[in-house]
CSV table of C-alpha atoms in Angstrom, one decimal:
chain,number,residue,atom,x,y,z
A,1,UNK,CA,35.8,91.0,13.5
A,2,UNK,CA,32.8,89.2,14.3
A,3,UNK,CA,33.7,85.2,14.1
A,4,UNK,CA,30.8,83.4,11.5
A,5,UNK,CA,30.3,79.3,11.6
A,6,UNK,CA,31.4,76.9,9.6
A,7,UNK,CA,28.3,77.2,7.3
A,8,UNK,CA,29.0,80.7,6.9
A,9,UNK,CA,32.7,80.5,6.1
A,10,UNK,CA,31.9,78.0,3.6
A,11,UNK,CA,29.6,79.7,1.9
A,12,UNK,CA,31.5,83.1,1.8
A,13,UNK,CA,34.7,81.2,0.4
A,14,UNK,CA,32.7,79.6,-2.5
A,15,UNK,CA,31.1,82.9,-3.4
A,16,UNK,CA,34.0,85.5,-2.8
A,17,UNK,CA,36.5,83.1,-4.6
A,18,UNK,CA,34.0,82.3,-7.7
A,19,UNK,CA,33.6,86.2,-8.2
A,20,UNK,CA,37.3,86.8,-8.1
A,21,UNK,CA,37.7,84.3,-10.7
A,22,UNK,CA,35.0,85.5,-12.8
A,23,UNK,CA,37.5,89.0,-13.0
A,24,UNK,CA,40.3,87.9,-12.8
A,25,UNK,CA,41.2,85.1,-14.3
A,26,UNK,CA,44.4,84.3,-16.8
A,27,UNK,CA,43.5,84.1,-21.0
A,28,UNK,CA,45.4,80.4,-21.3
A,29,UNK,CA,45.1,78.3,-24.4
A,30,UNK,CA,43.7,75.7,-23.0
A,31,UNK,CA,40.7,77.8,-21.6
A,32,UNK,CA,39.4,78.9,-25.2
A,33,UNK,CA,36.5,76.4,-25.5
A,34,UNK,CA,35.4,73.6,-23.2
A,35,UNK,CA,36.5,70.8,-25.4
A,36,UNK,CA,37.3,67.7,-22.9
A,37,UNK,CA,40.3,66.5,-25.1
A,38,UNK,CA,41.6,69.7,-24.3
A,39,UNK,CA,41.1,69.8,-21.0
A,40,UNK,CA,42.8,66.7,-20.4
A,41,UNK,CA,45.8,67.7,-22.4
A,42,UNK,CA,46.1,70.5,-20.3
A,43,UNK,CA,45.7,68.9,-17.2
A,44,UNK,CA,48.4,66.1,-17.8
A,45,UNK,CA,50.9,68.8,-19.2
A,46,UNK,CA,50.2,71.3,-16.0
A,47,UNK,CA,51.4,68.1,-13.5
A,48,UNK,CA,54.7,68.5,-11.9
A,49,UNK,CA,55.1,71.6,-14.6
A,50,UNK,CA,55.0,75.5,-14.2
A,51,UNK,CA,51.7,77.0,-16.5
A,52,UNK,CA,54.6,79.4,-18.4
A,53,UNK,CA,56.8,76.5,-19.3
A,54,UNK,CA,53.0,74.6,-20.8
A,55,UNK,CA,52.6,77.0,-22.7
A,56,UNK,CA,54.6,76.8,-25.8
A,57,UNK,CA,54.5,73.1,-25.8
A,58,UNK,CA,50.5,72.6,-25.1
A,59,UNK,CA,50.3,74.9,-28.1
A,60,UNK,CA,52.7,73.5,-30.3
A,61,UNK,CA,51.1,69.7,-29.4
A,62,UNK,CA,47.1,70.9,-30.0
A,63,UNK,CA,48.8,71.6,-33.6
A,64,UNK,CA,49.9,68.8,-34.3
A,65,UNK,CA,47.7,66.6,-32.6
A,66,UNK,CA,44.2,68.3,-32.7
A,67,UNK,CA,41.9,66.1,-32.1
A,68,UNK,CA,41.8,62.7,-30.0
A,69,UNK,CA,41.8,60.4,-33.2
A,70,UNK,CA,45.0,62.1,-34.3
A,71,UNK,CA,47.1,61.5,-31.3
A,72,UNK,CA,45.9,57.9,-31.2
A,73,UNK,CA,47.3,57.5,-34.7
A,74,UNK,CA,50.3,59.1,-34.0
A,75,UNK,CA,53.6,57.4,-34.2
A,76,UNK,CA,55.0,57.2,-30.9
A,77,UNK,CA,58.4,58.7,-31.7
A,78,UNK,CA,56.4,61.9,-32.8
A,79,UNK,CA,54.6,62.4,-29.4
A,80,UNK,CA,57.7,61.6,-27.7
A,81,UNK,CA,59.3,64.8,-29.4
A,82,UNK,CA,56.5,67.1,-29.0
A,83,UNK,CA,56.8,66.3,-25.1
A,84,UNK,CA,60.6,66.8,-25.5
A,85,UNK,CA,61.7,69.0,-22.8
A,86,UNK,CA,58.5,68.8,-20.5
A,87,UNK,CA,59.6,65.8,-18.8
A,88,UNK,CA,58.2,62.9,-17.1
A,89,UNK,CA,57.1,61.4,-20.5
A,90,UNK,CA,55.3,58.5,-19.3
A,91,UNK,CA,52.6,61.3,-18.9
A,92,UNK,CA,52.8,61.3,-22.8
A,93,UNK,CA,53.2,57.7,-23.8
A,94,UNK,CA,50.0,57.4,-20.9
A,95,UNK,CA,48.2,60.3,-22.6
A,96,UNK,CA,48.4,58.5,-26.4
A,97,UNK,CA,47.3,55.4,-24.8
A,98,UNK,CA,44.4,56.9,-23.0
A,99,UNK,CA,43.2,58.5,-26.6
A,100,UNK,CA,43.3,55.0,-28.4
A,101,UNK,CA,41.4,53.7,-25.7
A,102,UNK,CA,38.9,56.4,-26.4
A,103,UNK,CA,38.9,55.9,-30.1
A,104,UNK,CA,38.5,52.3,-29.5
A,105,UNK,CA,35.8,52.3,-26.9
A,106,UNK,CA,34.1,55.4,-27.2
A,107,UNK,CA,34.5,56.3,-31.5
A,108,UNK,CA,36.9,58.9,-30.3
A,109,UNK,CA,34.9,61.6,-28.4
A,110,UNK,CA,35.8,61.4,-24.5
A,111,UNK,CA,32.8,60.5,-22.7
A,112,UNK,CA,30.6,62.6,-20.5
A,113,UNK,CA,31.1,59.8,-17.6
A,114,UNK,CA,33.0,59.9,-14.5
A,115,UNK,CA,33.6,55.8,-14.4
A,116,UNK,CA,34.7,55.7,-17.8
A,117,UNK,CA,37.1,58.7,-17.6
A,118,UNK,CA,38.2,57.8,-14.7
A,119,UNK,CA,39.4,53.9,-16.7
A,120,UNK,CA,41.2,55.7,-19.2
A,121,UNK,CA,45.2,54.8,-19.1
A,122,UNK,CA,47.0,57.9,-17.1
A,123,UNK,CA,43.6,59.4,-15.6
A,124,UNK,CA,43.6,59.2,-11.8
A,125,UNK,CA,41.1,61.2,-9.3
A,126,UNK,CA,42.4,64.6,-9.9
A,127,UNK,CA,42.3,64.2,-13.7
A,128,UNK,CA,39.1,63.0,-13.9
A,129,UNK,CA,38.0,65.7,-11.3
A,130,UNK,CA,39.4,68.3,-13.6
A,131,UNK,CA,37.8,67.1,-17.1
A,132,UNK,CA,34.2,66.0,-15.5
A,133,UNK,CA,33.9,69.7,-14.2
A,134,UNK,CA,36.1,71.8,-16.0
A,135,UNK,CA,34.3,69.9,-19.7
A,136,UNK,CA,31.1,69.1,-18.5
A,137,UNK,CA,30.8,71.5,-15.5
A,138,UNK,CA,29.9,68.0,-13.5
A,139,UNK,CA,30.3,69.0,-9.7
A,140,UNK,CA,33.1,66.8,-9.1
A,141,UNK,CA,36.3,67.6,-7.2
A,142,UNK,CA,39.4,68.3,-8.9
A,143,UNK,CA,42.4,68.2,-5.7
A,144,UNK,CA,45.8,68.6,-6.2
A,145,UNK,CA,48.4,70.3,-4.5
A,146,UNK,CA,47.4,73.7,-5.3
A,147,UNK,CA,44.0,72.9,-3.5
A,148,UNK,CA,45.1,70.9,-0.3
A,149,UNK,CA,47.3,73.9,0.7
A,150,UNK,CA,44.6,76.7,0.3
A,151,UNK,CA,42.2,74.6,1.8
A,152,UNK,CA,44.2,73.5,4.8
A,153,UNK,CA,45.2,77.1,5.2
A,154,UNK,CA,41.6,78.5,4.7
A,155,UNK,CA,40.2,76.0,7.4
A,156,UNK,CA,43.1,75.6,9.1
A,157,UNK,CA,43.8,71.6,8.5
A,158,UNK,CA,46.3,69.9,10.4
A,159,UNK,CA,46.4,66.5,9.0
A,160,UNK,CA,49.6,65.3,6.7
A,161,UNK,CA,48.4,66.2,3.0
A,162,UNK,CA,51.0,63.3,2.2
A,163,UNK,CA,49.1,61.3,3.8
A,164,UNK,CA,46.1,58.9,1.4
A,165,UNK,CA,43.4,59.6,4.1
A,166,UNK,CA,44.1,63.7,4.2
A,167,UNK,CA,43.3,63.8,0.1
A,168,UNK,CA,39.7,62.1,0.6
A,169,UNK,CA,38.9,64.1,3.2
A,170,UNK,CA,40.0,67.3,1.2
A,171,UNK,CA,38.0,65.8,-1.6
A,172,UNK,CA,34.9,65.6,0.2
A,173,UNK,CA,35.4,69.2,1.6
A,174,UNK,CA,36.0,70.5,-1.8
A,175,UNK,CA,32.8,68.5,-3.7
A,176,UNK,CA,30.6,70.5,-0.1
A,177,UNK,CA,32.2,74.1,-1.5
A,178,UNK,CA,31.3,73.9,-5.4
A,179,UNK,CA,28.6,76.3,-6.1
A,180,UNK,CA,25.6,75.0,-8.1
A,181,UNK,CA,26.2,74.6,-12.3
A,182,UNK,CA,29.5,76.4,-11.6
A,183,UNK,CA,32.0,73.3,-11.0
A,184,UNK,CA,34.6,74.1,-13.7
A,185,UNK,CA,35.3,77.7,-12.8
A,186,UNK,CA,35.1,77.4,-9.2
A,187,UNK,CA,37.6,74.1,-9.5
A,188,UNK,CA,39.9,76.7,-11.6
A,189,UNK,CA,39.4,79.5,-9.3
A,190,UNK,CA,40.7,77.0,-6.5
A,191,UNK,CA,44.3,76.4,-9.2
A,192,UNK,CA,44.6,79.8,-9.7
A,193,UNK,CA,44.3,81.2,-6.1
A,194,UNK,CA,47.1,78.7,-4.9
A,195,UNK,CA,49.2,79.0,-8.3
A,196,UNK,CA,48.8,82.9,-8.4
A,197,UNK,CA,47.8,84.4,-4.6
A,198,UNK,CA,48.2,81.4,-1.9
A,199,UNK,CA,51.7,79.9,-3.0
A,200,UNK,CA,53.6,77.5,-1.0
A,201,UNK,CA,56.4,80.0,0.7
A,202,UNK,CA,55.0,83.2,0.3
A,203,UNK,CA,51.6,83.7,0.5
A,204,UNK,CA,49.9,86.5,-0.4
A,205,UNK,CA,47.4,87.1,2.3
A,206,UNK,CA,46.4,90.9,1.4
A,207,UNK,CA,44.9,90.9,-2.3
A,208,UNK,CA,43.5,87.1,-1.2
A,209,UNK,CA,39.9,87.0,-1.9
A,210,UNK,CA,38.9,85.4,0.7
A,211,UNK,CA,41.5,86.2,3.5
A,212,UNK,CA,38.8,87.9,5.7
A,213,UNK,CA,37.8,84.4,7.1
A,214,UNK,CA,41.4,82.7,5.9
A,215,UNK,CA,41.7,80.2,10.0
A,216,UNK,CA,45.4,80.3,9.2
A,217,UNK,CA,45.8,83.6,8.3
A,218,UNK,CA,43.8,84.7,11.8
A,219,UNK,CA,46.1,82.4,13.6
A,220,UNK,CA,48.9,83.6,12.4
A,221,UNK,CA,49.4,79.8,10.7
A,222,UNK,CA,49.6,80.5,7.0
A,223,UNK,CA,53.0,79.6,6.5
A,224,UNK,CA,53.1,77.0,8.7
A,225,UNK,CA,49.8,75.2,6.6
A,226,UNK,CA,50.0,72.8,5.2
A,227,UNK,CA,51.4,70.0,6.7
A,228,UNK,CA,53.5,67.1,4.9
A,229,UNK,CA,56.1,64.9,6.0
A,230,UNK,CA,59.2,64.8,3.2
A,231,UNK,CA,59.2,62.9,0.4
A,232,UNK,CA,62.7,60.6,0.8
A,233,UNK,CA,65.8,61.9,-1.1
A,234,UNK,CA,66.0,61.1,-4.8
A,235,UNK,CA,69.1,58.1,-5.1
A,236,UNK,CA,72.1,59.5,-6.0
A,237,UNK,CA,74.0,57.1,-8.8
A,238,UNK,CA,77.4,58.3,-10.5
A,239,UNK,CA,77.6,57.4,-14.2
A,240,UNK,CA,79.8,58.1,-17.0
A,241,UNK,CA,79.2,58.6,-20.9
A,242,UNK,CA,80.9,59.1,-24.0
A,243,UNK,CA,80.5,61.3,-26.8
A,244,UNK,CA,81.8,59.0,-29.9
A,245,UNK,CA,82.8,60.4,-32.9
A,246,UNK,CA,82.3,59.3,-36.2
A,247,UNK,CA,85.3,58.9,-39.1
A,248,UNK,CA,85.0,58.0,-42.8
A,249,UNK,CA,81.7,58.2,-43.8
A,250,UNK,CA,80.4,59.1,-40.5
A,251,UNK,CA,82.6,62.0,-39.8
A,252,UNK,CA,81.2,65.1,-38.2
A,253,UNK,CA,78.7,62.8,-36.5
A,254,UNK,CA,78.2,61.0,-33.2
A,255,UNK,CA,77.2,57.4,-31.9
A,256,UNK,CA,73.4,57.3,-30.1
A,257,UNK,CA,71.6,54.4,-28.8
A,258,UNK,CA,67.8,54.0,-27.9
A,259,UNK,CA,66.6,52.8,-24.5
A,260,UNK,CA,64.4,50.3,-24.2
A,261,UNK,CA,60.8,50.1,-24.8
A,262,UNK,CA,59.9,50.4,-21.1
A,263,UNK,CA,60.9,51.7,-18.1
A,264,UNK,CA,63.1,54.7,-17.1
A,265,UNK,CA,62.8,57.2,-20.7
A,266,UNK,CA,61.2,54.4,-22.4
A,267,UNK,CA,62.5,54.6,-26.2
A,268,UNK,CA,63.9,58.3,-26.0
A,269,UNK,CA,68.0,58.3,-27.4
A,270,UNK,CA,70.5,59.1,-25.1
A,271,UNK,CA,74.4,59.0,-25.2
A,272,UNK,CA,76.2,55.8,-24.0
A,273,UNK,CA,76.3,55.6,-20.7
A,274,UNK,CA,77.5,53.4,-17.5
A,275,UNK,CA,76.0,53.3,-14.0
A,276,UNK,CA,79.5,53.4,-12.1
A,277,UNK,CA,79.7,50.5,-8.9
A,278,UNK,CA,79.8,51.9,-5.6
A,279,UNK,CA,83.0,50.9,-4.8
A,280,UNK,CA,84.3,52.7,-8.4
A,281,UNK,CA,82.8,55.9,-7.4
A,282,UNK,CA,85.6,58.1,-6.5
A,283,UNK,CA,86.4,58.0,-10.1
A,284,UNK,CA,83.5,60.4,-10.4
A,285,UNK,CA,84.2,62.4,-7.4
A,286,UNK,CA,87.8,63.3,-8.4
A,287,UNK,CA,88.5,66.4,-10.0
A,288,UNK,CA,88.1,65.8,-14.1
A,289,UNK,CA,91.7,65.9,-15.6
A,290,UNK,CA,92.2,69.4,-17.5
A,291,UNK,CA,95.7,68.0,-18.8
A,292,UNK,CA,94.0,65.8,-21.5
A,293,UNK,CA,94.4,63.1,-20.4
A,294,UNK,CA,91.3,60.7,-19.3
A,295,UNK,CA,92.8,58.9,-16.4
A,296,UNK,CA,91.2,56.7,-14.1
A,297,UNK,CA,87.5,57.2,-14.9
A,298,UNK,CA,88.5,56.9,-18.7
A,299,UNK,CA,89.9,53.9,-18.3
A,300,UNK,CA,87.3,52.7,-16.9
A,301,UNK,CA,84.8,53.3,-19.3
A,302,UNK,CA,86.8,51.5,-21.7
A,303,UNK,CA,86.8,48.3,-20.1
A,304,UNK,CA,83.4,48.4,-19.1
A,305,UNK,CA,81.5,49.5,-22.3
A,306,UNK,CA,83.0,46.9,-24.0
A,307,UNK,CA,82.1,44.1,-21.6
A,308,UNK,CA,78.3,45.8,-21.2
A,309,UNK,CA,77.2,47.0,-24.8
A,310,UNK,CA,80.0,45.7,-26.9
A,311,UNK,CA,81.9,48.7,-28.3
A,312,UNK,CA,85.4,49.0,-28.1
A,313,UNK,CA,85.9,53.0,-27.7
A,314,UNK,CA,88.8,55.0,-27.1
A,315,UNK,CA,88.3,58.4,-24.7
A,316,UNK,CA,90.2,61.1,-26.0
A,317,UNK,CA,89.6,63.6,-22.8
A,318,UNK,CA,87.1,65.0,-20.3
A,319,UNK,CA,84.5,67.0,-21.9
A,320,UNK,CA,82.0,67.8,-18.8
A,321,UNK,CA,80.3,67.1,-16.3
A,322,UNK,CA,76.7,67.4,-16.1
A,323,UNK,CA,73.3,66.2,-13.5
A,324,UNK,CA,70.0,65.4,-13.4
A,325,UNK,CA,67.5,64.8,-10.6
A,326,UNK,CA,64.7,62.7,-11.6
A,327,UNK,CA,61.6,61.8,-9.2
A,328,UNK,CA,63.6,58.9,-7.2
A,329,UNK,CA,67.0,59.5,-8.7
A,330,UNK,CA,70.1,61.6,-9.1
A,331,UNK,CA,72.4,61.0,-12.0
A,332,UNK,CA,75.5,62.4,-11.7
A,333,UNK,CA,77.3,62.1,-15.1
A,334,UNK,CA,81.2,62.4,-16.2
A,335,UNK,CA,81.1,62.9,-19.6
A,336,UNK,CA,84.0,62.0,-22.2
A,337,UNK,CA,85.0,63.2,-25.9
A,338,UNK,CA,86.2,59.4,-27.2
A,339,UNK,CA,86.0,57.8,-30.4
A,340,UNK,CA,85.8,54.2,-32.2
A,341,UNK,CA,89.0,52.1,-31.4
A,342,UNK,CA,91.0,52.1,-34.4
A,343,UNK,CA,93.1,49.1,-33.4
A,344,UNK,CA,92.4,45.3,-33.5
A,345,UNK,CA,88.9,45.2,-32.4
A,346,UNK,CA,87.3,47.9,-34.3
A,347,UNK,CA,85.7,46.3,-37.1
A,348,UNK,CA,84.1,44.0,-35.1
A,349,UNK,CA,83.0,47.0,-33.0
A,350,UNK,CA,81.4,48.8,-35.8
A,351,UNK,CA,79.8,45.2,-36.7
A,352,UNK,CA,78.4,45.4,-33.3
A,353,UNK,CA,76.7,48.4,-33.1
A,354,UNK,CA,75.1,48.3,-36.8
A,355,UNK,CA,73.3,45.1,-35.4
A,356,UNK,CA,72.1,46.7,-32.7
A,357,UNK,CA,75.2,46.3,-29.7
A,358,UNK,CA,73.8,44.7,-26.5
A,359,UNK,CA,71.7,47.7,-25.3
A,360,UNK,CA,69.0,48.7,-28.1
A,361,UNK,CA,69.8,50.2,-31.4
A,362,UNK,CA,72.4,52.3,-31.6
A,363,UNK,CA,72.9,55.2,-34.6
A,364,UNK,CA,75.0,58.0,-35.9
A,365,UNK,CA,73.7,61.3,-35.5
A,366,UNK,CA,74.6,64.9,-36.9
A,367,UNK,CA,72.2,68.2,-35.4
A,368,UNK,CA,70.0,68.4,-37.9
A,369,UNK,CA,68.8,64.5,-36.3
A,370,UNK,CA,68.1,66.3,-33.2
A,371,UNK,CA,65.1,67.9,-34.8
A,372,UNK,CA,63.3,64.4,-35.3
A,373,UNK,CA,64.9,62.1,-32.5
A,374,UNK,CA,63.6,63.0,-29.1
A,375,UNK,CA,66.1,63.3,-26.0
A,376,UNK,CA,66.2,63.6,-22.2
A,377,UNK,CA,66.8,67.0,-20.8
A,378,UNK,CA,69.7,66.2,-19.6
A,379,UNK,CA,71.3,65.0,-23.1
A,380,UNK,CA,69.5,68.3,-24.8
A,381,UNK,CA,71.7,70.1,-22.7
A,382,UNK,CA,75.0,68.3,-23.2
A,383,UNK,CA,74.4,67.7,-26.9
A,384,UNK,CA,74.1,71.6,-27.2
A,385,UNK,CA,77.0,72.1,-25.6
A,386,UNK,CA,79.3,69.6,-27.7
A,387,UNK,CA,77.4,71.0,-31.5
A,388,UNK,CA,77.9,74.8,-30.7
């Protein structure tokens, strides 16, 4: 095959790529109209998430939130439980703050300016790459990960796409490809080839649009491209949790709390939990008793919720264990069936938690509060183990 110049293979990727879009490409939702609130729901949901997992949820949300003005007016609690289940959900608590900032600077439509989308709360380069092009068809890059590995593998890149410097320089090789007044599809075309044809592990080089002039592919490279140093290890921390039961008036229920209004899960409910010491942490590593008894990590938990958050509980037995790996962090979690201490101590427990314990507000729960109350995955998961 007869080897072209840079010019040449530039101009054959842009053109070969844009037509397979143009036939190919994928009815989504989010792809009905070019409405830039859209666009940028879609983009922030489709970050660290699959497109068939989006889905459901980017459907259900443009329901109930349809417009920019009516997620700005939204109570918090509400978009926290239409994101239930994506994850990451300071990408939704970023997302409502970005769309009262446009209802309070720009009367609620998002403007047709790169500088002032790229201001809004949540919107860094990519984002704003995606919505100037993909809304207003503004020849702007749009580079994520998808896009740094086909175009290190198309033009064979060597430098660190971890690396700061290698994303500008990606950046200004995409903004060179984009063919005239047709920015937003050939941005998506770029997405879909590396979501659908030039995937991380497994790249598949034959149907590829543009394979004929592919640098790794001719090299023999393509699953060597592209190169990135690891990210470190998520921190592993051991913790243990209890499942309280409710008597009396509470019976069939179970005792929640609320994080707090920032950081880690900001305001989403969650079962009482511990972060267990280091030097404690073989009470997490042992075998769970299956006698019913709660033994050492038990005991444990009830000495040290009642010096932390105030409740005096009593663990009953081992119920399961269950993990979690976040972005920088592992939980490992030991969970226990326990309930209120009914000896001295209790009513001042019960006093404690109805005004508000030492960790947020705490409540009691049946399922049906599950439909209204929003929870991390990891909670979804046990709490739907303990209610079936």
């Amino acid at each position: 095959m007869e080897a072209i110049n840079k010019e040449e293979a530039k101009a054959y990727f842009s053109r070969e790529l844009l037509a397979w879009y143009r036939r190919i490409k994928r009815d989504l939702p989010w792809r009905m109209n070019q409405d830039p609130y859209r666009v940028w729901v879609s983009e922030i949901m489709l970050q660290q998430t699959r497109v068939d997992t989006v889905i459901p949820y980017y459907e259900r949300f443009m329901n109930k939130f349809p417009t920019v003005r009516a997620l700005a007016e939204a109570p918090e609690p509400e978009v926290l439980k239409c994101w239930e289940g994506l994850g990451y959900y300071s990408r939704a608590r970023n997302l409502q703050a970005g769309a009262r900032e446009v209802v309070e600077r720009y009367g609620g439509v998002v403007p047709d300016d790169k500088v002032a989308v790229a201001g809004l709360k949540g919107v860094g380069p990519y984002t704003t790459g995606a919505i100037m092009s993909i809304a207003f068809n503004r020849p702007e890059p749009a580079v994520d990960g998808n896009v740094m590995r086909v175009l290190s593998r198309y033009f064979c890149l060597e430098d660190d796409i971890a690396k700061p410097a290698t994303r500008i320089g990606i950046e200004k090789l995409a903004v060179s490809l984009i063919p005239e007044g047709a920015a937003g599809d050939f941005n998506q075309a770029l997405m879909e080839l590396g979501a659908l044809v030039c995937t991380p592990k497994s790249p598949s080089c034959l149907p590829c649009p543009v394979m004929e002039h592919c640098e790794a592919r001719l090299a023999g490279r393509e699953t060597e491209l592209p190169i990135k140093t690891k990210a470190k290890p998520p921190r592993g921390e051991k913790r243990v949790a209890a499942i309280i039961a409710g008597t009396g008036v509470n019976e069939g229920k179970i005792l929640v709390r609320q994080r707090p209004e920032t950081g880690l899960l900001a305001q989403m409910w969650e079962l009482p939990h511990l972060l267990v010491p280091k030097e404690q942490e073989k009470i997490v590593d042992a075998a769970p008793e299956t006698d019913g008894s709660t033994a050492a990590a038990g005991e444990w938990l009830t000495r040290s919720m009642e010096e932390e958050t105030g409740l005096l509980i009593r663990p009953e037995r081992w119920f399961m264990d269950a993990d979690h790996v976040f972005s920088h962090i592992h939980w490992k979690m030991r969970i226990y069936l326990a309930d209120l201490g009914t000896l001295a101590g209790a009513a001042e427990t019960a006093a404690a938690y109805e005004a508000g314990g030492k960790q947020g507000e705490y409540r009691w729960i049946g399922p049906e509060d599950m439909e209204t109350l929003a929870f991390p995955n990891l909670f979804i998961r046990i709490l739907r183990e303990y209610w079936t």
